[in-house]
Coordinates of C-alpha atoms and ligand atoms in Angstrom, one line a residue:
M1 CA 0.0 0.0 0.0
K2 CA 1.6 3.3 -1.0
N3 CA 1.8 6.1 1.5
T4 CA -0.7 8.8 0.9
I5 CA -0.3 12.6 0.9
L6 CA -3.2 15.0 0.9
I7 CA -2.5 18.1 -1.2
T8 CA -4.9 21.0 -0.7
G9 CA -4.9 23.4 -3.6
G10 CA -3.5 20.6 -5.7
T11 CA -4.9 21.7 -9.1
G12 CA -3.2 25.0 -8.7
F13 CA 0.2 26.1 -10.1
I14 CA 2.6 24.9 -7.4
G15 CA 0.4 22.1 -6.0
S16 CA -0.1 20.4 -9.4
H17 CA 3.7 20.4 -10.0
T18 CA 4.3 19.0 -6.5
A19 CA 1.6 16.3 -7.1
V20 CA 3.6 15.1 -10.2
E21 CA 6.9 15.0 -8.3
L22 CA 5.3 13.1 -5.4
M23 CA 3.7 10.5 -7.6
Q24 CA 6.8 10.0 -9.6
S25 CA 8.5 9.3 -6.2
G26 CA 6.0 6.6 -5.4
W27 CA 3.5 8.5 -3.2
R28 CA -0.3 8.2 -3.6
V29 CA -1.8 11.7 -3.8
I30 CA -5.3 13.0 -2.9
V31 CA -6.0 16.4 -4.2
L32 CA -8.6 18.7 -2.5
D33 CA -9.4 21.9 -4.4
N34 CA -12.4 24.2 -4.6
L35 CA -11.4 25.2 -8.1
C36 CA -11.7 29.0 -7.3
N37 CA -8.5 29.6 -9.1
S38 CA -7.9 26.4 -11.2
E39 CA -9.6 24.0 -13.5
P40 CA -10.4 20.2 -13.0
D41 CA -8.7 19.3 -16.3
V42 CA -5.4 19.7 -14.4
I43 CA -6.0 16.2 -13.0
E44 CA -6.2 14.7 -16.5
R45 CA -3.0 16.6 -17.4
I46 CA -1.2 15.3 -14.4
A47 CA -2.2 11.8 -15.4
A48 CA -1.1 12.4 -19.0
I49 CA 2.4 13.3 -17.7
G50 CA 2.5 9.7 -16.6
A51 CA 2.7 10.3 -12.9
S52 CA -0.5 8.3 -12.4
R53 CA -3.7 10.0 -11.5
P54 CA -4.4 11.7 -8.2
H55 CA -7.6 11.0 -6.4
F56 CA -9.5 14.3 -6.8
V57 CA -12.0 15.7 -4.4
A58 CA -13.7 19.0 -5.3
G59 CA -14.2 20.8 -2.0
D60 CA -13.1 23.6 0.4
V61 CA -10.6 23.3 3.2
R62 CA -13.1 25.2 5.3
D63 CA -15.6 22.3 5.0
A64 CA -14.8 20.4 8.3
A65 CA -17.2 17.6 7.6
L66 CA -15.6 16.9 4.2
L67 CA -12.2 17.0 5.8
D68 CA -13.3 14.5 8.5
Q69 CA -14.7 12.2 5.8
L70 CA -11.4 12.4 3.8
F71 CA -9.3 11.5 6.9
A72 CA -11.7 8.7 7.8
S73 CA -11.6 7.2 4.3
H74 CA -7.8 7.3 3.7
T75 CA -4.6 6.6 5.7
I76 CA -2.9 10.0 5.2
T77 CA 0.8 10.3 6.1
A78 CA 1.0 14.1 5.8
V79 CA -0.7 17.1 4.3
M80 CA 0.7 19.7 2.0
H81 CA -1.4 22.9 2.3
F82 CA -1.2 25.0 -0.9
A83 CA -4.9 26.1 -0.9
G84 CA -5.0 29.8 -0.5
L85 CA -5.6 33.2 -2.2
K86 CA -2.3 34.8 -3.2
S87 CA -2.9 38.2 -4.8
V88 CA -1.4 41.1 -3.0
G89 CA -3.6 43.7 -4.9
E90 CA -6.8 41.7 -4.4
S91 CA -6.1 41.3 -0.7
W92 CA -6.5 45.0 -0.2
Q93 CA -10.1 44.9 -1.7
Q94 CA -11.0 41.5 0.0
A95 CA -9.1 41.6 3.4
A96 CA -11.9 39.8 5.3
H97 CA -12.1 37.1 2.5
Y98 CA -8.4 36.5 2.6
L99 CA -8.5 36.1 6.4
D100 CA -11.4 33.7 6.1
N101 CA -9.9 31.7 3.3
N102 CA -6.2 31.7 4.2
V103 CA -6.3 31.8 8.0
G104 CA -9.7 30.3 8.6
G105 CA -9.0 27.6 6.0
T106 CA -5.7 26.7 7.7
A107 CA -7.3 26.6 11.2
C108 CA -10.1 24.4 9.9
L109 CA -7.6 22.0 8.2
V110 CA -5.4 21.8 11.3
A111 CA -8.4 21.1 13.6
A112 CA -9.4 18.2 11.2
M113 CA -5.9 16.9 11.2
E114 CA -5.8 16.9 15.0
R115 CA -9.1 15.0 15.1
A116 CA -7.7 12.4 12.8
G117 CA -4.3 12.3 14.6
V118 CA -2.5 13.4 11.4
R119 CA 0.1 15.9 12.6
R120 CA 2.6 16.3 9.7
L121 CA 2.0 19.4 7.7
V122 CA 3.9 21.3 4.9
F123 CA 2.7 24.8 4.7
S124 CA 3.0 27.2 1.7
S125 CA 4.4 30.4 3.1
S126 CA 6.0 33.3 1.2
A127 CA 9.0 35.6 1.3
T128 CA 6.3 38.3 1.6
V129 CA 6.4 37.6 5.4
Y130 CA 9.8 39.4 5.4
G131 CA 8.3 42.7 4.0
E132 CA 11.0 45.2 3.2
P133 CA 14.2 43.3 4.2
D134 CA 17.0 45.1 6.1
T135 CA 19.6 43.1 4.3
V136 CA 19.8 40.6 1.4
P137 CA 20.1 37.7 1.1
I138 CA 17.3 37.2 3.5
A139 CA 17.8 34.5 6.2
E140 CA 15.0 32.7 8.0
S141 CA 16.0 34.5 11.1
A142 CA 15.2 37.9 9.5
P143 CA 12.5 40.0 11.1
L144 CA 9.0 39.2 10.0
R145 CA 6.9 42.1 8.9
T146 CA 4.2 42.3 6.3
T147 CA 2.9 45.2 4.3
N148 CA -0.4 43.9 2.9
P149 CA -3.4 41.8 3.9
Y150 CA -2.2 38.8 1.9
G151 CA 1.2 38.8 3.5
R152 CA -0.4 39.3 6.9
S153 CA -2.6 36.2 6.3
K154 CA 0.6 34.1 5.7
L155 CA 2.3 35.5 8.8
L156 CA -0.8 34.8 10.9
C157 CA -0.8 31.2 9.6
E158 CA 2.8 30.8 10.4
D159 CA 2.2 32.2 13.9
M160 CA -0.7 29.7 14.4
L161 CA 1.5 26.8 13.3
R162 CA 4.4 27.9 15.5
Q163 CA 2.1 28.1 18.5
L164 CA 0.6 24.7 17.7
Q165 CA 4.0 23.0 17.7
A166 CA 5.1 24.8 20.9
A167 CA 1.9 23.6 22.6
D168 CA 2.1 20.0 21.2
P169 CA 5.4 18.6 20.0
R170 CA 3.7 15.8 18.3
W171 CA 3.0 18.3 15.5
Q172 CA 5.7 18.5 12.8
V173 CA 5.3 21.5 10.5
A174 CA 7.5 22.6 7.6
L175 CA 7.0 26.3 7.0
L176 CA 8.3 26.8 3.4
R177 CA 8.8 30.4 2.3
Y178 CA 8.7 30.5 -1.5
F179 CA 10.4 33.4 -3.3
N180 CA 9.3 33.9 -6.9
P181 CA 8.1 30.6 -8.5
V182 CA 8.1 30.7 -12.3
G183 CA 8.3 28.3 -15.2
A184 CA 6.3 25.2 -16.0
H185 CA 6.6 21.5 -16.3
A186 CA 8.7 20.6 -19.4
S187 CA 5.8 18.7 -20.8
A188 CA 3.9 22.0 -21.1
L189 CA 0.9 20.1 -19.8
I190 CA 0.7 22.0 -16.5
G191 CA 1.8 25.6 -15.7
E192 CA 0.7 28.9 -14.3
K193 CA -2.8 30.0 -15.3
P194 CA -3.2 33.6 -14.0
T195 CA -6.7 34.8 -14.1
G196 CA -7.2 38.1 -16.0
V197 CA -4.1 40.3 -16.7
P198 CA -1.2 38.9 -14.7
N199 CA 0.3 40.9 -11.9
N200 CA 3.4 38.8 -11.9
L201 CA 6.4 39.5 -14.1
M202 CA 7.0 36.2 -15.8
P203 CA 3.5 35.5 -17.0
Y204 CA 3.2 39.1 -18.2
I205 CA 6.5 38.7 -20.2
T206 CA 5.2 35.5 -21.8
Q207 CA 2.0 37.2 -22.7
V208 CA 3.8 40.1 -24.3
A209 CA 5.9 37.5 -26.3
A210 CA 2.6 35.9 -27.4
G211 CA 1.3 39.2 -28.6
A212 CA -1.4 39.6 -25.9
H213 CA 0.1 42.9 -24.8
P214 CA 2.2 45.5 -26.8
Y215 CA 4.9 45.9 -24.2
L216 CA 6.1 45.1 -20.7
R217 CA 5.6 47.9 -18.2
V218 CA 8.7 48.1 -16.1
F219 CA 7.7 49.3 -12.7
G220 CA 10.5 51.6 -11.8
N221 CA 14.2 51.9 -12.8
D222 CA 15.4 54.0 -10.0
Y223 CA 15.8 51.4 -7.3
P224 CA 19.2 51.0 -5.7
T225 CA 19.9 47.9 -7.7
I226 CA 22.4 46.8 -10.4
D227 CA 20.3 48.5 -13.2
G228 CA 17.7 50.3 -11.2
T229 CA 14.9 47.7 -11.7
G230 CA 13.5 45.4 -9.0
V231 CA 15.6 42.4 -8.0
R232 CA 13.9 39.1 -7.1
D233 CA 14.8 35.4 -6.6
Y234 CA 13.1 33.5 -9.4
I235 CA 12.9 29.8 -8.8
H236 CA 11.7 27.1 -11.2
V237 CA 8.4 25.6 -10.0
V238 CA 9.7 22.1 -10.5
D239 CA 12.6 22.9 -8.1
L240 CA 10.1 24.3 -5.7
A241 CA 8.1 21.0 -6.0
Q242 CA 11.3 19.0 -5.2
G243 CA 11.9 21.2 -2.2
H244 CA 8.5 20.0 -0.9
L245 CA 9.6 16.4 -1.2
A246 CA 12.8 17.2 0.7
A247 CA 10.8 18.9 3.4
L248 CA 8.5 15.9 3.6
H249 CA 11.4 13.5 4.0
Y250 CA 12.8 15.8 6.7
L251 CA 9.6 15.6 8.7
L252 CA 9.5 11.8 8.4
E253 CA 13.2 11.3 9.2
E254 CA 13.8 14.0 11.8
G255 CA 10.4 14.0 13.4
R256 CA 10.4 17.8 14.0
G257 CA 9.4 21.0 12.2
I258 CA 11.5 23.3 10.1
T259 CA 11.3 26.8 8.6
A260 CA 13.1 27.1 5.3
N261 CA 13.5 29.5 2.4
L262 CA 12.9 28.0 -1.0
G263 CA 14.8 30.2 -3.4
T264 CA 17.9 30.0 -5.6
G265 CA 19.9 32.6 -3.6
S266 CA 20.4 34.6 -6.8
G267 CA 18.9 38.0 -7.3
V268 CA 17.8 38.8 -10.8
S269 CA 16.6 42.2 -12.0
V270 CA 13.6 42.9 -14.3
L271 CA 15.9 43.8 -17.1
Q272 CA 18.1 40.8 -16.5
L273 CA 15.0 38.5 -16.6
V274 CA 13.9 40.1 -19.9
A275 CA 17.3 39.6 -21.4
A276 CA 17.4 36.0 -20.2
F277 CA 13.9 35.4 -21.7
T278 CA 15.1 36.8 -25.1
Q279 CA 18.2 34.7 -25.0
A280 CA 16.2 31.5 -24.2
T281 CA 13.4 32.1 -26.7
G282 CA 14.7 34.5 -29.4
V283 CA 11.7 36.7 -28.7
T284 CA 12.3 40.4 -28.1
I285 CA 10.2 42.1 -25.4
P286 CA 9.3 45.8 -25.9
L287 CA 9.5 47.8 -22.7
Q288 CA 8.1 50.9 -21.2
I289 CA 9.7 52.3 -18.1
L290 CA 7.0 53.5 -15.7
E291 CA 6.8 54.6 -12.0
R292 CA 7.5 52.2 -9.2
R293 CA 4.5 50.0 -8.2
P294 CA 3.3 50.8 -4.7
G295 CA 4.4 48.2 -2.1
D296 CA 7.3 46.8 -4.2
V297 CA 10.6 46.3 -2.5
A298 CA 13.9 47.0 -4.2
S299 CA 15.6 43.7 -3.7
C300 CA 14.5 40.3 -2.3
F301 CA 16.4 37.1 -2.6
A302 CA 17.0 34.1 -0.3
A303 CA 19.7 32.9 1.9
T304 CA 19.8 29.2 1.1
E305 CA 22.1 27.7 3.7
Q306 CA 19.2 26.4 5.9
A307 CA 17.6 24.6 3.0
W308 CA 20.8 22.9 2.1
E309 CA 22.0 22.1 5.6
A310 CA 18.7 20.8 6.9
L311 CA 16.9 19.6 3.8
R312 CA 19.9 18.7 1.6
W313 CA 17.9 20.6 -1.1
R314 CA 19.0 23.3 -3.5
A315 CA 17.5 24.7 -6.7
Q316 CA 19.0 23.1 -9.8
L317 CA 17.2 24.6 -12.8
S318 CA 18.6 27.6 -14.6
L319 CA 17.1 31.0 -15.4
Q320 CA 17.3 29.8 -19.0
A321 CA 15.2 26.7 -18.2
M322 CA 12.7 28.9 -16.3
C323 CA 12.2 31.1 -19.3
A324 CA 12.2 28.3 -21.9
D325 CA 9.6 26.3 -19.9
A326 CA 7.4 29.3 -19.2
W327 CA 7.4 30.2 -22.9
R328 CA 6.7 26.6 -24.0
W329 CA 3.7 26.6 -21.6
E330 CA 2.5 29.9 -23.0
C331 CA 2.7 28.6 -26.5
S332 CA 0.8 25.5 -25.6
R333 CA -2.0 27.6 -24.1
A334 CA -2.1 29.8 -27.2
A335 CA -2.3 26.8 -29.4
A336 CA -5.2 25.5 -27.3
G337 CA -6.9 28.9 -27.7
A338 CA -6.5 30.1 -24.1
S339 CA -7.7 33.7 -23.6
H340 CA -5.4 36.3 -22.1
G341 CA -7.3 38.3 -19.5
Ligands
NAD1 P1 -2.9 28.9 -7.2 O1 -3.9 29.9 -7.1 O2 -2.4 28.4 -8.5 O3 -3.2 27.6 -6.4 C1 -4.0 27.6 -5.2 C2 -5.1 26.6 -5.3 O4 -5.8 26.6 -4.1 C3 -6.1 26.9 -6.5 O5 -6.2 25.8 -7.3 C4 -7.4 27.3 -5.8 O6 -8.5 26.8 -6.5 C5 -7.2 26.5 -4.4 N1 -7.9 27.1 -3.3 C6 -7.9 28.4 -2.9 N2 -8.7 28.5 -1.8 C7 -9.2 27.3 -1.5 C8 -10.0 26.7 -0.5 N3 -10.5 27.5 0.5 N4 -10.3 25.4 -0.5 C9 -9.8 24.6 -1.4 N5 -9.0 25.0 -2.4 C10 -8.7 26.4 -2.4 O7 -1.6 29.5 -6.4 P2 -0.1 28.9 -6.3 O8 0.8 29.9 -7.0 O9 -0.1 27.5 -6.7 O10 0.2 29.1 -4.7 C11 0.0 28.0 -3.9 C12 0.3 28.5 -2.5 O11 1.6 29.0 -2.5 C13 -0.7 29.6 -2.0 O12 -1.0 29.4 -0.7 C14 0.2 30.8 -2.2 O13 -0.1 31.8 -1.2 C15 1.6 30.3 -1.9 N6 2.6 31.1 -2.6 C16 2.6 31.3 -3.9 C17 3.6 32.1 -4.5 C18 3.5 32.4 -6.0 O14 4.2 33.4 -6.4 N7 2.8 31.7 -6.8 C19 4.6 32.6 -3.7 C20 4.6 32.3 -2.4 C21 3.6 31.6 -1.8
WQD2 C1 8.6 41.0 -9.7 C2 9.3 42.3 -10.1 C3 8.0 44.3 -10.1 C4 5.2 42.9 -13.2 C5 4.7 38.7 -5.8 C6 4.0 38.7 -4.5 C7 4.5 37.7 -3.5 C8 4.6 36.3 -4.1 C9 5.3 36.4 -5.4 C10 2.7 35.1 -3.3 C11 9.0 43.5 -9.3 C12 8.4 43.9 -11.5 C13 6.2 43.0 -12.3 C14 5.2 43.8 -14.3 C15 7.3 44.7 -13.5 N1 3.3 35.8 -4.3 N2 7.2 43.9 -12.4 N3 6.2 44.7 -14.4 O1 6.0 41.4 -6.4 O2 8.2 40.1 -6.2 O3 6.0 39.0 -5.6 O4 4.6 37.3 -6.3 O5 3.1 34.8 -2.3 O6 3.7 37.8 -2.4 O7 4.2 40.0 -3.9 O8 6.5 39.4 -8.0 O9 6.4 39.1 -10.4 O10 4.8 40.8 -9.3 O11 7.2 41.3 -9.5 O12 8.2 45.5 -13.7 O13 4.3 43.8 -15.1 O14 8.9 42.6 -11.4 O15 8.1 45.6 -9.8 O16 10.2 44.2 -9.2 P1 6.7 40.1 -6.5 P2 6.1 40.1 -9.3

């Protein structure tokens, strides 16, 4: 009997890629997703990658009865909790909804896990909990301060989970702080499906390359960085997925929790990413330099020592691969007639 992992938010961008890596490593996967930001055909696409098919349950992590039924029907070794709303801009307009969905959803999930005696959890946190960093690279010990309701929801979840482990050491939680996940599975069967016009840089670049927008708006070129544009730590989504397997093994082997950055440790500016995209794809990206975007920080990239020392995990895939895989996915969506916002 294969060991089983419950993935909440598993038809989403990062969850679907993690499901593939888990199943290719021999895990059985159950996906719970309310499909508020993804589509059910992702399950078929995961199966087509040859990773075998996850057991899919359409539902909400805030549905306690459904969760109890899931835990009663399956022997679940651990839970990976990706389900959440993730738009910084949207969170200003829907602060209460973000609290209910992200914080309430996590509390409901944890209570159901406790009832079922399942106490291994991998949680999707974000570098956004660091806010404007004092120094870069950013270590896990850096001060935590958030500047928007979305980031605050992540920090509140982290605080809940830290408190839970302090109160009951039977709980083992991996708090994984993702930096900037980009790219797609090399099969181009799964990838990022931003709803509407993308806020994030890479999907906007691929849509410009696909002709959906006339140019890329560069939000500021007067930051104290190598070329004045914002610097971030872009990490391939498949590397990120592998980081989850490493964290799961850590929980199983060490029997205790961990907080770890999942990033490459390399800072890349907007202009550098654009240049890398053109080098990887041959497609030129027209630019317009505009004012800074409110809330953006100048530079944000990960210290990676903890991830290596504790998880024996480090990102492997190059910026070139991130760009090429993101572009292949965009082209596959265009060929399938996907709309762009
Ligand atoms: P995504 O929107 O592609 O996936 C999230 C999935 O969760 C979606 O399929 C959505 O339908 C589902 N979902 C949302 N609320 C739910 C609920 N109440 N019940 C059940 N399903 C629900 O986002 P993603 O990029 O895959 O991010 C996954 C997680 O990682 C999120 O928690 C996000 O905050 C976090 N994260 C993402 C990034 C990023 O840049 N993508 C960075 C840091 C952290
Ligand atoms: C990257 C850089 C922009 C778009 C966000 C969330 C964070 C996390 C990851 C969930 C910045 C510049 C962008 C564009 C641009 N998500 N940019 N033109 O803001 O680092 O992080 O996604 O956890 O919480 O805040 O990512 O891709 O939006 O921006 O110039 O059209 O690209 O100014 O410097 P960000 P991003």
